[in-house]
mmCIF file of C-alpha atoms and ligand atoms in Angstrom:
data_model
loop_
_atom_site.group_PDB
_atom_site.id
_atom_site.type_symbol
_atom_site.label_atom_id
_atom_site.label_comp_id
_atom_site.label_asym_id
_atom_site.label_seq_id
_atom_site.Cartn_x
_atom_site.Cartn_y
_atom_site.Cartn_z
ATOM 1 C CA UNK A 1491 -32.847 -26.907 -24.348
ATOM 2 C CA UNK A 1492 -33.933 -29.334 -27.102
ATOM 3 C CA UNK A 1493 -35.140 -33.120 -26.607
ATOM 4 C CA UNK A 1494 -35.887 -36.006 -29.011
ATOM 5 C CA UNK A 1495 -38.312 -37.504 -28.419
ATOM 6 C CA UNK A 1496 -38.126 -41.109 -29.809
ATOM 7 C CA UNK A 1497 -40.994 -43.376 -30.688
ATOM 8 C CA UNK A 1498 -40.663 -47.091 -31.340
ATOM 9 C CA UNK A 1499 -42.035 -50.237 -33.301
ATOM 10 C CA UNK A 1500 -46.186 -50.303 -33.755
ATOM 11 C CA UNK A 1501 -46.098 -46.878 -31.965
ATOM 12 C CA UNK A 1502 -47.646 -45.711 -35.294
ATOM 13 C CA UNK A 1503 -50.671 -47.895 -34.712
ATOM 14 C CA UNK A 1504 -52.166 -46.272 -32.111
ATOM 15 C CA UNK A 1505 -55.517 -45.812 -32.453
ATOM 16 C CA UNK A 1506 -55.824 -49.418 -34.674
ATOM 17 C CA UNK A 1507 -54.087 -51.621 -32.554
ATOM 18 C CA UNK A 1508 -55.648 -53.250 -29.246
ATOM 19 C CA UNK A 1509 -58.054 -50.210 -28.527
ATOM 20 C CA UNK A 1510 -58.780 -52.128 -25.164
ATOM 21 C CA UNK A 1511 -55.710 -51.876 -24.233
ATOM 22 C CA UNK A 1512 -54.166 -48.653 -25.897
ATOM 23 C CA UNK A 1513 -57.130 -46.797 -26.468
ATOM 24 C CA UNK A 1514 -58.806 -44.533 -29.275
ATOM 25 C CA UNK A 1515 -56.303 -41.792 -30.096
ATOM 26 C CA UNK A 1516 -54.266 -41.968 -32.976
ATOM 27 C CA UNK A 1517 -50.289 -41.727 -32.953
ATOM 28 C CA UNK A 1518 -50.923 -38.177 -34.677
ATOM 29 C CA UNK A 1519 -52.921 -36.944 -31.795
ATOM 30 C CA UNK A 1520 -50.195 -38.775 -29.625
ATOM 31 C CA UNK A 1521 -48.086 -36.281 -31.689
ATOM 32 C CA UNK A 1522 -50.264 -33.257 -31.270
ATOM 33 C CA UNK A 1523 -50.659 -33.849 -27.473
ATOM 34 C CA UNK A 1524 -46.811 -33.843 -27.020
ATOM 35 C CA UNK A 1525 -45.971 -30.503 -29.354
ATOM 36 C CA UNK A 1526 -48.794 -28.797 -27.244
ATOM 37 C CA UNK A 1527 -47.120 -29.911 -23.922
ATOM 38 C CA UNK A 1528 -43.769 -28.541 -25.244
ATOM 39 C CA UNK A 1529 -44.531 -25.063 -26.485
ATOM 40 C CA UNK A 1530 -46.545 -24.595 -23.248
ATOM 41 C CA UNK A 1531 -43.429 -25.335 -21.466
ATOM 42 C CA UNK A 1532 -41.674 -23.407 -23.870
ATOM 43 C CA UNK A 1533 -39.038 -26.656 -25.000
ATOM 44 C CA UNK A 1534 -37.479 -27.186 -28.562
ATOM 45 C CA UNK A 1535 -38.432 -31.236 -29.644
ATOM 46 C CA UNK A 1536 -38.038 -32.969 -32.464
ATOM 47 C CA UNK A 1537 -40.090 -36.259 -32.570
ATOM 48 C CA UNK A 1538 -38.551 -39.133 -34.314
ATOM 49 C CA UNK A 1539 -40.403 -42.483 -35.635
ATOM 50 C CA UNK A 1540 -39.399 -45.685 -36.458
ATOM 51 C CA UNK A 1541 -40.748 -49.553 -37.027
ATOM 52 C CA UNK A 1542 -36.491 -50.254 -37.155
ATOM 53 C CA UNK A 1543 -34.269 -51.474 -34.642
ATOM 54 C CA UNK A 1544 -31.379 -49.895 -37.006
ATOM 55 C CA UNK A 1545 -32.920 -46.722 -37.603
ATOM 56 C CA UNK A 1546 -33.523 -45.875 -33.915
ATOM 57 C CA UNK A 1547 -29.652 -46.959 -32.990
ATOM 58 C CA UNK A 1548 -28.560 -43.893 -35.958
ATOM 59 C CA UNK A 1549 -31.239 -41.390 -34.855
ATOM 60 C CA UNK A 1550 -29.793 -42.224 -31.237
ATOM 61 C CA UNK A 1551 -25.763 -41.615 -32.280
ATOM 62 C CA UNK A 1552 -26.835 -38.706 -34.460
ATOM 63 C CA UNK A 1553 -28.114 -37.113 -31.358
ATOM 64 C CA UNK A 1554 -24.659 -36.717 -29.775
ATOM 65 C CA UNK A 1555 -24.642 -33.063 -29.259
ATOM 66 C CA UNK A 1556 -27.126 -32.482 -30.965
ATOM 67 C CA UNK A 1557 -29.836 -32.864 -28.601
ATOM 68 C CA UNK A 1558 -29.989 -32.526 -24.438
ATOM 69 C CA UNK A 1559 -31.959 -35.151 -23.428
ATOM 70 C CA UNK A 1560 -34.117 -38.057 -25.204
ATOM 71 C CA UNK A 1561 -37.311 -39.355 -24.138
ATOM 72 C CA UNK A 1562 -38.113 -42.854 -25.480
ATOM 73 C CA UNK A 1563 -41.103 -45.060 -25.835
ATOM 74 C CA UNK A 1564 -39.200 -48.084 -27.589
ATOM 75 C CA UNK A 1565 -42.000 -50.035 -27.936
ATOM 76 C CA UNK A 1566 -41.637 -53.658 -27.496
ATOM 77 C CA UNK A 1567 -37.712 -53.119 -28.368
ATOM 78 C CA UNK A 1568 -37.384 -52.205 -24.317
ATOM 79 C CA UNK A 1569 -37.823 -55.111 -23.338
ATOM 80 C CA UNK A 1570 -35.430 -56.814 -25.851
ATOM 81 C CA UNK A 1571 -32.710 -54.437 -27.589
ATOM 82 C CA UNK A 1572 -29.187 -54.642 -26.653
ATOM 83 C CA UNK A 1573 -28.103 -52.276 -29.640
ATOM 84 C CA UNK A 1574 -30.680 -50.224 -28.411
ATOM 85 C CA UNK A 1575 -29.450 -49.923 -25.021
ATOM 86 C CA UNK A 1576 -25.989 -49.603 -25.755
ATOM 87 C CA UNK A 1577 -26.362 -46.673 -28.184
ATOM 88 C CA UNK A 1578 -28.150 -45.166 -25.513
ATOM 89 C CA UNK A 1579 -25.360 -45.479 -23.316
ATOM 90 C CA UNK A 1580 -22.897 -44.444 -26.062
ATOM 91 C CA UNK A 1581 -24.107 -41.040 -26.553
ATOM 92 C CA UNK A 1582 -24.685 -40.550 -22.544
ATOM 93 C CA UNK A 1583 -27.363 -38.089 -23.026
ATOM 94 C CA UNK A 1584 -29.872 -37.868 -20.041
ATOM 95 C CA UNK A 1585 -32.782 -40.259 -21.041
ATOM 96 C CA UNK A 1586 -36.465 -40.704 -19.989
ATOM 97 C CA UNK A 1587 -38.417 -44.577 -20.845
ATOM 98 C CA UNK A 1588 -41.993 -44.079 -21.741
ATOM 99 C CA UNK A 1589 -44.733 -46.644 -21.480
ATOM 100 C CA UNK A 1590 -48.347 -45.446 -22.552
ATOM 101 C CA UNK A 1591 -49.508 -48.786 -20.097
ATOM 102 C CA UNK A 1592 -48.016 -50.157 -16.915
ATOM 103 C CA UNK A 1593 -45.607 -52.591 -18.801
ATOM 104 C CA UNK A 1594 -45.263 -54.215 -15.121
ATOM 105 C CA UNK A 1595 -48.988 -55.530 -14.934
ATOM 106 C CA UNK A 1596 -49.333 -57.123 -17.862
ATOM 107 C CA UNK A 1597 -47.702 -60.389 -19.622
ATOM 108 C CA UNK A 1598 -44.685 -61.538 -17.685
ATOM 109 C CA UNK A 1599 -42.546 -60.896 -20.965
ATOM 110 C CA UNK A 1600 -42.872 -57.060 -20.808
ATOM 111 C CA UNK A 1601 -41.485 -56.903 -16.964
ATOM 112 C CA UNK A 1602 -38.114 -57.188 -18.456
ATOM 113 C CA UNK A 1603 -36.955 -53.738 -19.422
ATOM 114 C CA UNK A 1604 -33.610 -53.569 -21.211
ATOM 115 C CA UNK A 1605 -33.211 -49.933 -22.619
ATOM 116 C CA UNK A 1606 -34.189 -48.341 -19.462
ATOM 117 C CA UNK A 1607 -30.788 -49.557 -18.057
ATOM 118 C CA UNK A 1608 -29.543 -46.253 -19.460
ATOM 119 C CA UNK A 1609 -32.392 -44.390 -18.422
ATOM 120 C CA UNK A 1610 -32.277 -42.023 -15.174
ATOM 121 C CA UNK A 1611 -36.440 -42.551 -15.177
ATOM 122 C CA UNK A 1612 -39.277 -44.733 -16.285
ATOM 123 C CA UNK A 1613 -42.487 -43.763 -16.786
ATOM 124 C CA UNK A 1614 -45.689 -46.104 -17.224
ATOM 125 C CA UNK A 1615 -49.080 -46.882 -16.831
ATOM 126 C CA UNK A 1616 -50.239 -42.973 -17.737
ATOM 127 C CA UNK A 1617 -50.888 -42.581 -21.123
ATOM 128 C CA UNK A 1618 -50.353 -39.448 -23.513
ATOM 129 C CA UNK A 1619 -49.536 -38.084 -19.570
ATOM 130 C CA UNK A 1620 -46.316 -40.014 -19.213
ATOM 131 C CA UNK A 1621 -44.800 -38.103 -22.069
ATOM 132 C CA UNK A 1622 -46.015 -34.847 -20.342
ATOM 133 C CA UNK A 1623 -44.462 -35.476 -16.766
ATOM 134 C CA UNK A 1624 -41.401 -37.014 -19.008
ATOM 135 C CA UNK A 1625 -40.668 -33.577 -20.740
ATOM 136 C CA UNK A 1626 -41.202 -31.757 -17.334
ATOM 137 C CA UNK A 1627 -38.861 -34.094 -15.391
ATOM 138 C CA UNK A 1628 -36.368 -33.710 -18.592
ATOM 139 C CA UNK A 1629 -36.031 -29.742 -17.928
ATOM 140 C CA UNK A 1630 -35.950 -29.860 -13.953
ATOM 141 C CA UNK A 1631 -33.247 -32.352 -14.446
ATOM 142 C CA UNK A 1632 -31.269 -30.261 -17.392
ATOM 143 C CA UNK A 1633 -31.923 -27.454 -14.978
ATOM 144 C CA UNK A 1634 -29.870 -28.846 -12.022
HETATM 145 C C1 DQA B 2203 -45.532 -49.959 -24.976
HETATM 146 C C2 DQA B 2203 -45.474 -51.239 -24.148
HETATM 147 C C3 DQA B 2203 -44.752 -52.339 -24.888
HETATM 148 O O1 DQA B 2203 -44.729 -53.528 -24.116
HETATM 149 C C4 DQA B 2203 -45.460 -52.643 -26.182
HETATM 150 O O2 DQA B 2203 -44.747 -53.613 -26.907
HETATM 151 C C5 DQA B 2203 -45.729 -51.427 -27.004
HETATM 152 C C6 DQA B 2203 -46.169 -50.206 -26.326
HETATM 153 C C7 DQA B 2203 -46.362 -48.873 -24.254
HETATM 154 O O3 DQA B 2203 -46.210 -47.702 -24.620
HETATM 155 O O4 DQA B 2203 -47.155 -49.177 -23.369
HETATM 156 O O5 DQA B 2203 -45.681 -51.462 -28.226
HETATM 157 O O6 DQA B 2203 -44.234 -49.451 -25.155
#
């Protein structure tokens, strides 16, 4: 079993960016946290990183079988990109949405979520967590 695990624009800023709202751990510890999780539950994942739109849409087609399952936190491209989406649906791979908050109680522009159209889950509102109960859902659901 091996996942991607795909993280999107300003993801890298963790730790910097709105502390209030994001908190004090950096997107290495973010990094850390979700290696840990996977050797204890003994899954092969790569963790991708991009700021680009474009890059994300390659790293997604180069995943056709390559990879079993992807687990994205877009970023703010969820609730915007179309190319996003649809190379998501073009590989067909089983796919998890991560939010670090609960996209669904904050500004009215972040209740739209576009990518996790192709998504069979979306997780939000639990931090580092989400990514933890995403790679645990990921292998119960490539075990079924
Ligand atoms: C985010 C939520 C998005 O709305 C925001 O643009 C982000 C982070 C999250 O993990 O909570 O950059 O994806």
């Amino acid at each position: 079993m091996k996942f991607l695990v795909i993280n999107g624009v300003n993801l890298n800023m963790l730790g910097i960016r709105e502390k209030d709202v994001y908190g004090n751990r950096s997107y290495d510890d973010l990094c850390n946290y979700i290696k840990e999780i996977a050797s204890e539950e003994k899954v092969d994942l790569d963790i991708f990183f991009s700021n680009f739109e474009g890059e994300i849409v390659e790293k997604i087609q180069n995943s056709y079988a390559v990879y079993d399952g992807i687990i994205i936190n877009p970023g703010a491209y969820a609730h915007y990109s179309i190319a996003i989406l649809d190379a998501l649906r073009s590989v067909n791979l089983p796919t998890i949405e991560v939010h670090l908050t609960d996209v669904m109680n904050r500004e009215n522009y972040r209740r739209v979520l576009i990518t996790s159209e192709a998504c069979f889950l979306t997780i939000m509102g639990k931090g580092f967590e989400g990514y933890k109960e995403a790679i645990i859902k990921m292998k119960q659901k490539l075990g079924e």
